[in-house]
mmCIF file of C-alpha atoms and ligand atoms in Angstrom:
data_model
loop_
_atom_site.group_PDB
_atom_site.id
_atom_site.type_symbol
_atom_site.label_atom_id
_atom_site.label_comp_id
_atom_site.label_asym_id
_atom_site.label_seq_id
_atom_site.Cartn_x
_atom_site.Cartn_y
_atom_site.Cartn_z
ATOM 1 C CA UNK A 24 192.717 167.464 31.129
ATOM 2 C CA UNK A 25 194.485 165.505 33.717
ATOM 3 C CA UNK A 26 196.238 168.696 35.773
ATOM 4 C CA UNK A 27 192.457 170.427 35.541
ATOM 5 C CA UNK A 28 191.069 170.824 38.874
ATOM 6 C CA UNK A 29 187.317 171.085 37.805
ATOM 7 C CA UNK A 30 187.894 167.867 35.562
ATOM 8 C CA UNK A 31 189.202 166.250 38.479
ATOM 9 C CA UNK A 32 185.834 167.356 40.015
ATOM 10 C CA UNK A 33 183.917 166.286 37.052
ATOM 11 C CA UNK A 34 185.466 162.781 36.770
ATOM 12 C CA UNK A 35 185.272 161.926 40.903
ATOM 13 C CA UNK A 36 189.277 162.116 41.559
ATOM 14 C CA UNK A 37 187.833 165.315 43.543
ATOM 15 C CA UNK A 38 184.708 164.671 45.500
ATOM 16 C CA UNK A 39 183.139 168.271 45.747
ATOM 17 C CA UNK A 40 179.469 168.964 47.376
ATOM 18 C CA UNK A 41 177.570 168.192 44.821
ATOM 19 C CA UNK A 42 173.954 170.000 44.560
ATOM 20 C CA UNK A 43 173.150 168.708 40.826
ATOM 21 C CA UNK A 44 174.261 166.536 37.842
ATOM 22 C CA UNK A 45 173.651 164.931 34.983
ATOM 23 C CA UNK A 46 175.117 163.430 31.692
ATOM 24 C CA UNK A 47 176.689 166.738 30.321
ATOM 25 C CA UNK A 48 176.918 169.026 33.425
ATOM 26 C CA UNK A 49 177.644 168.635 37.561
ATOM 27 C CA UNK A 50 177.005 171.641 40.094
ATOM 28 C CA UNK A 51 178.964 171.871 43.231
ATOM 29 C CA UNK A 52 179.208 174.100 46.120
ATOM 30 C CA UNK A 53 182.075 177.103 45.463
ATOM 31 C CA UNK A 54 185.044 175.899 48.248
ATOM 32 C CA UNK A 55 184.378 180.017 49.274
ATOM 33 C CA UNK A 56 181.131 180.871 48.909
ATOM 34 C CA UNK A 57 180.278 184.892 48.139
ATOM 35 C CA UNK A 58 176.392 184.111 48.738
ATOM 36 C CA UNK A 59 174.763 182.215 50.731
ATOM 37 C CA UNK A 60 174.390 179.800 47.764
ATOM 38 C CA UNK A 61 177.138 179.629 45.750
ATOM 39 C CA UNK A 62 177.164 176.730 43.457
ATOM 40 C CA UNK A 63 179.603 176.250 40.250
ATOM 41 C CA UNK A 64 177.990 174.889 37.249
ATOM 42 C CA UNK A 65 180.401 173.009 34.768
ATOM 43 C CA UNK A 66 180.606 171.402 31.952
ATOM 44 C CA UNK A 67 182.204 167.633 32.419
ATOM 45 C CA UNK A 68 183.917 168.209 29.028
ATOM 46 C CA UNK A 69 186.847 170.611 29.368
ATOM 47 C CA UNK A 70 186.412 173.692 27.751
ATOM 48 C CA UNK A 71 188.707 176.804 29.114
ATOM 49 C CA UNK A 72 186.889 179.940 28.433
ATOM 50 C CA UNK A 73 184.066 181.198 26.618
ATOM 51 C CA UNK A 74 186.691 182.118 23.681
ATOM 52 C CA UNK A 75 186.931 178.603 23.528
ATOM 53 C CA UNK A 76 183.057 177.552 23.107
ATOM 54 C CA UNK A 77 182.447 176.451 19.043
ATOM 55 C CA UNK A 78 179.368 176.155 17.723
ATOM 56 C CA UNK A 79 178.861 172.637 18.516
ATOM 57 C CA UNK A 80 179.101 173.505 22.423
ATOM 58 C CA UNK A 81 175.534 175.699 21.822
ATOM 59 C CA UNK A 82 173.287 172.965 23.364
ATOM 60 C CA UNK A 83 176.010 172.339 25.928
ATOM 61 C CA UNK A 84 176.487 175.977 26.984
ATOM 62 C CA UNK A 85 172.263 176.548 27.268
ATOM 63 C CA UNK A 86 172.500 173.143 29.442
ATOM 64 C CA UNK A 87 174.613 175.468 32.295
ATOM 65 C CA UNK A 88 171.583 177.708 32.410
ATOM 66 C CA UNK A 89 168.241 175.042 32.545
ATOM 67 C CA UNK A 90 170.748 173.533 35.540
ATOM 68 C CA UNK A 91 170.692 176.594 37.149
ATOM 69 C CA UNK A 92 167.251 176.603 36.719
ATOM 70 C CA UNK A 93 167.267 173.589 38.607
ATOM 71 C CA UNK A 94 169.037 174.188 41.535
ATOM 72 C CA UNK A 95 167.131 177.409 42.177
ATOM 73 C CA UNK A 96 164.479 175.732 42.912
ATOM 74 C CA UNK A 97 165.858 173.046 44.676
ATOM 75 C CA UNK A 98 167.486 175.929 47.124
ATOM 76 C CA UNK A 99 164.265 177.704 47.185
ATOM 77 C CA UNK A 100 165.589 181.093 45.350
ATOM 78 C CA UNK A 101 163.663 180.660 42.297
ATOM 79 C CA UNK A 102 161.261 183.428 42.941
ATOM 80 C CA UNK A 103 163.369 185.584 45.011
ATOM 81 C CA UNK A 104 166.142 185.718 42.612
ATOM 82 C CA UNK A 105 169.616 185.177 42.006
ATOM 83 C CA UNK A 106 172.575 185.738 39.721
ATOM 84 C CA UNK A 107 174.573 183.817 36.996
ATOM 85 C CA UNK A 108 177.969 184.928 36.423
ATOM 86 C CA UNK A 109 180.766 183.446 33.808
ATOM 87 C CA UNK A 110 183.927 185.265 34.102
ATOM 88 C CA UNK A 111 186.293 184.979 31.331
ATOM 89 C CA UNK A 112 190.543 185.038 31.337
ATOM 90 C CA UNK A 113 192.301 186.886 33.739
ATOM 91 C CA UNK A 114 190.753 190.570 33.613
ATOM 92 C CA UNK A 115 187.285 189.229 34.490
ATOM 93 C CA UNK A 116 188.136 187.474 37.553
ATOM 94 C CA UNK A 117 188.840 183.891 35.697
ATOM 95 C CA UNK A 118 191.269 181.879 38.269
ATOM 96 C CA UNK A 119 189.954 178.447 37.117
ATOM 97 C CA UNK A 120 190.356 177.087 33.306
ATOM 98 C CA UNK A 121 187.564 175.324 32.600
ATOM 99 C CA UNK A 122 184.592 177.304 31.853
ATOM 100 C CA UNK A 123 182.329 177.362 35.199
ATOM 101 C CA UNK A 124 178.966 179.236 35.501
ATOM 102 C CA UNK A 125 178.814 181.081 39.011
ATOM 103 C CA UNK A 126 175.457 181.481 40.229
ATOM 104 C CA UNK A 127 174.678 183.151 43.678
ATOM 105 C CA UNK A 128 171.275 183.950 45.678
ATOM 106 C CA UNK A 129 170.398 183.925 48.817
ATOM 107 C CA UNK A 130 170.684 187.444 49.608
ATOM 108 C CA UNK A 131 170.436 191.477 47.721
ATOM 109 C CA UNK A 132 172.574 191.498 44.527
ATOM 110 C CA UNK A 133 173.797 195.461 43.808
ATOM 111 C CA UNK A 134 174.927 196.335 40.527
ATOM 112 C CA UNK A 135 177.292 197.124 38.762
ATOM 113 C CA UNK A 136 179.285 194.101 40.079
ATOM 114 C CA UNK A 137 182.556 194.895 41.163
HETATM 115 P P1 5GP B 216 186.575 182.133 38.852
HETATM 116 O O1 5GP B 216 187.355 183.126 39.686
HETATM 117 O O2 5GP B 216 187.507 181.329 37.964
HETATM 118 O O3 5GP B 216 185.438 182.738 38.100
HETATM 119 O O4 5GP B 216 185.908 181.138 39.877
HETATM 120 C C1 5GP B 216 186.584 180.049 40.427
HETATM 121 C C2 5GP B 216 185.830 179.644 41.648
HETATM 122 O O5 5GP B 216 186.266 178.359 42.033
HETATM 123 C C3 5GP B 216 186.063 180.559 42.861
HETATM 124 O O6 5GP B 216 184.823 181.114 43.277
HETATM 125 C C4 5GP B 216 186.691 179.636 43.879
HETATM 126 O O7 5GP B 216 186.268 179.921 45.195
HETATM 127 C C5 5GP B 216 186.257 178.270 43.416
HETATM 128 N N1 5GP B 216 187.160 177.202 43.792
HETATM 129 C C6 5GP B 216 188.519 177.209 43.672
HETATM 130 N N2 5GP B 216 189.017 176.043 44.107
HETATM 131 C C7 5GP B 216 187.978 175.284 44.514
HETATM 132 C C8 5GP B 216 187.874 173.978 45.057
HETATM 133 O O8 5GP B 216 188.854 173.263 45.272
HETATM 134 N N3 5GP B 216 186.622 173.522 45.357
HETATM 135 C C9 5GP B 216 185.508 174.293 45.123
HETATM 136 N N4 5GP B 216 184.325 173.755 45.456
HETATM 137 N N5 5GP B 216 185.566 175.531 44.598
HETATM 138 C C10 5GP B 216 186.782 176.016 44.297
HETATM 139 ZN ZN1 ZN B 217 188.881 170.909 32.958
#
């Protein structure tokens, strides 16, 4: 989607700090970080929401998570811990349209999130 800003991110029209990619995914540093790391974890297809994932989008979708994975370790929170957050449309928090995994360490989570 040419008026997407993550696409624009995924495609290198926007050059965001990038922490982690690969063929199907690229992880970037959030622009205003709630953690001391904050990294988003998209998709370089556009999707908008989860309401939009299909079936198809399984293997894509589980790819998010084993990036995550990733990066933990590469920032050194893998044992400590840290959290993975998708909000979806506009009651969850959703301000960007193109499905983005959240995931924050660094310091104490508390629950329930806000
Ligand atoms: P949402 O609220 O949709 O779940 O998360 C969108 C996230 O994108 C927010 O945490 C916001 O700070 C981040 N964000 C918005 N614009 C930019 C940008 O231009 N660059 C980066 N790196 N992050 C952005
Ligand atoms: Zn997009």
């Amino acid at each position: 989607m040419t008026d997407c800003l993550f696409c624009k991110m995924a495609s290198g029209e926007i050059e965001p700090d990038i922490v982690y990619q690969d063929d199907d995914v690229i992880a970037f540093r959030d622009i205003n970080p709630q953690a001391p790391t904050h990294v988003l974890i998209i998709p370089r297809r556009h999707i908008s929401t989860i309401n939009d994932l299909q079936s198809a989008d399984a293997e894509l979708t589980g790819k998010l998570f084993l990036a995550a994975g990733k990066i933990a370790e590469q920032e050194g929170i893998a044992e400590q811990g840290y959290r993975t957050v998708m909000n979806c449309n506009a009651g969850a928090g959703q301000t960007v349209f193109h499905v983005h995994l959240h995931m924050l360490g660094g310091r104490a989570m508390t629950w329930p999130p806000g």
